[in-house]
Amino acid sequence: MANESFELTNELIEQIIFAMENQKEKFFLDPAVPSIVSKSAEGTGNRISPLYDLPDWEPSDGYRLMEQFVLNLRNPVYREHLSSILHCGSGVFRKFKDALNQRPDIERKWFSFKELNMKRRVLDWYNILRLEWGLDVWEEDFNGEYSPVLTDFSIDLCREEQLPRINRMDRDAFSEIYQSCPSDYISDLFRRFRDGFEPEISEESRIFLAESPDGEIVGFVWITAEVLEKGTVLGRIRQIYVLPEYRGLGLAEKLKEKALEDSMLKSCSFLEIDVPAGAEFIMNNLIQYGFKKNSTMLVLSQNAD
């Protein structure tokens, strides 16, 4: 029987991927239809062309794909969490799935990543067949399958009932920066740094929140404006913070842009932002907007190791 070619449609790709992941039964592709047939139905009917084996896909392939996804995940907290699951020894696939269920944004990214790579596996298999048929290699760009994760998050003004959460996050942000310092020093530094101010909603104080698709507050930017004694209007970006597990998505940049575009800050004569040690990347980014470095605070710890 002569080999019979077939067209690889999107629908057929989905059927092939579904069959590849089925570890309980063997499947083939019938080029005459074309369609997927199981091994149990292989011998039925009068067949005029041979069946094609589907691309190999073992549990080890799925595991390697998960490893690759975790390695390239830009979220440091969840990257470490998923990595520990991959090395837990048993129930890896179920635990990995359950962990992703807790983070719909990362779960969607995983589905896109997995689909993209499996489509490429199918395409490689199909092109080997095309060469056997004496046809040119079929090129298809699957890069468009990714959906930007950043667009899953919304930026909105803070509501009054959300302020307690923002106040806790503001303190957490400060403690994270100075985590190597004694707690009483952190408290004193925070008190001096805030100088009686705390996140609030008023004509001179605005807070923009970054919220996940399920409504969780994952970051915020707090801005204020005040009129000095001679009439100069001073604007301050008092805090930009994103939860560690949501970093690497561009949320801090999105919050900063929202703040700088706000009419309250645009009406100010000067803008200030305190950049803590370890966050020099923020300062370098702000310099591109025209900010200039104005001061630096140095701290000497005289405690013996």
Short mmCIF file of N, CA and C in Angstrom, two decimals, residues 63-73:
data_model
loop_
_atom_site.label_atom_id
_atom_site.label_comp_id
_atom_site.label_asym_id
_atom_site.label_seq_id
_atom_site.Cartn_x
_atom_site.Cartn_y
_atom_site.Cartn_z
N TYR A 63 7.21 15.63 32.01
CA TYR A 63 8.02 16.10 33.14
C TYR A 63 9.07 17.10 32.67
N ARG A 64 9.74 16.78 31.57
CA ARG A 64 10.76 17.70 31.04
C ARG A 64 10.14 19.03 30.61
N LEU A 65 8.91 18.97 30.11
CA LEU A 65 8.23 20.20 29.71
C LEU A 65 7.92 21.05 30.94
N MET A 66 7.51 20.41 32.03
CA MET A 66 7.26 21.14 33.26
C MET A 66 8.55 21.77 33.78
N GLU A 67 9.65 21.02 33.71
CA GLU A 67 10.95 21.56 34.14
C GLU A 67 11.33 22.79 33.33
N GLN A 68 11.12 22.71 32.03
CA GLN A 68 11.46 23.84 31.15
C GLN A 68 10.61 25.05 31.48
N PHE A 69 9.33 24.82 31.74
CA PHE A 69 8.42 25.92 32.08
C PHE A 69 8.86 26.60 33.37
N VAL A 70 9.15 25.80 34.38
CA VAL A 70 9.56 26.34 35.68
C VAL A 70 10.87 27.10 35.56
N LEU A 71 11.80 26.56 34.80
CA LEU A 71 13.10 27.19 34.62
C LEU A 71 12.97 28.59 34.03
N ASN A 72 12.00 28.77 33.15
CA ASN A 72 11.83 30.06 32.46
C ASN A 72 10.77 30.95 33.09
N LEU A 73 10.17 30.50 34.19
CA LEU A 73 9.15 31.29 34.87
C LEU A 73 9.80 32.50 35.53
#
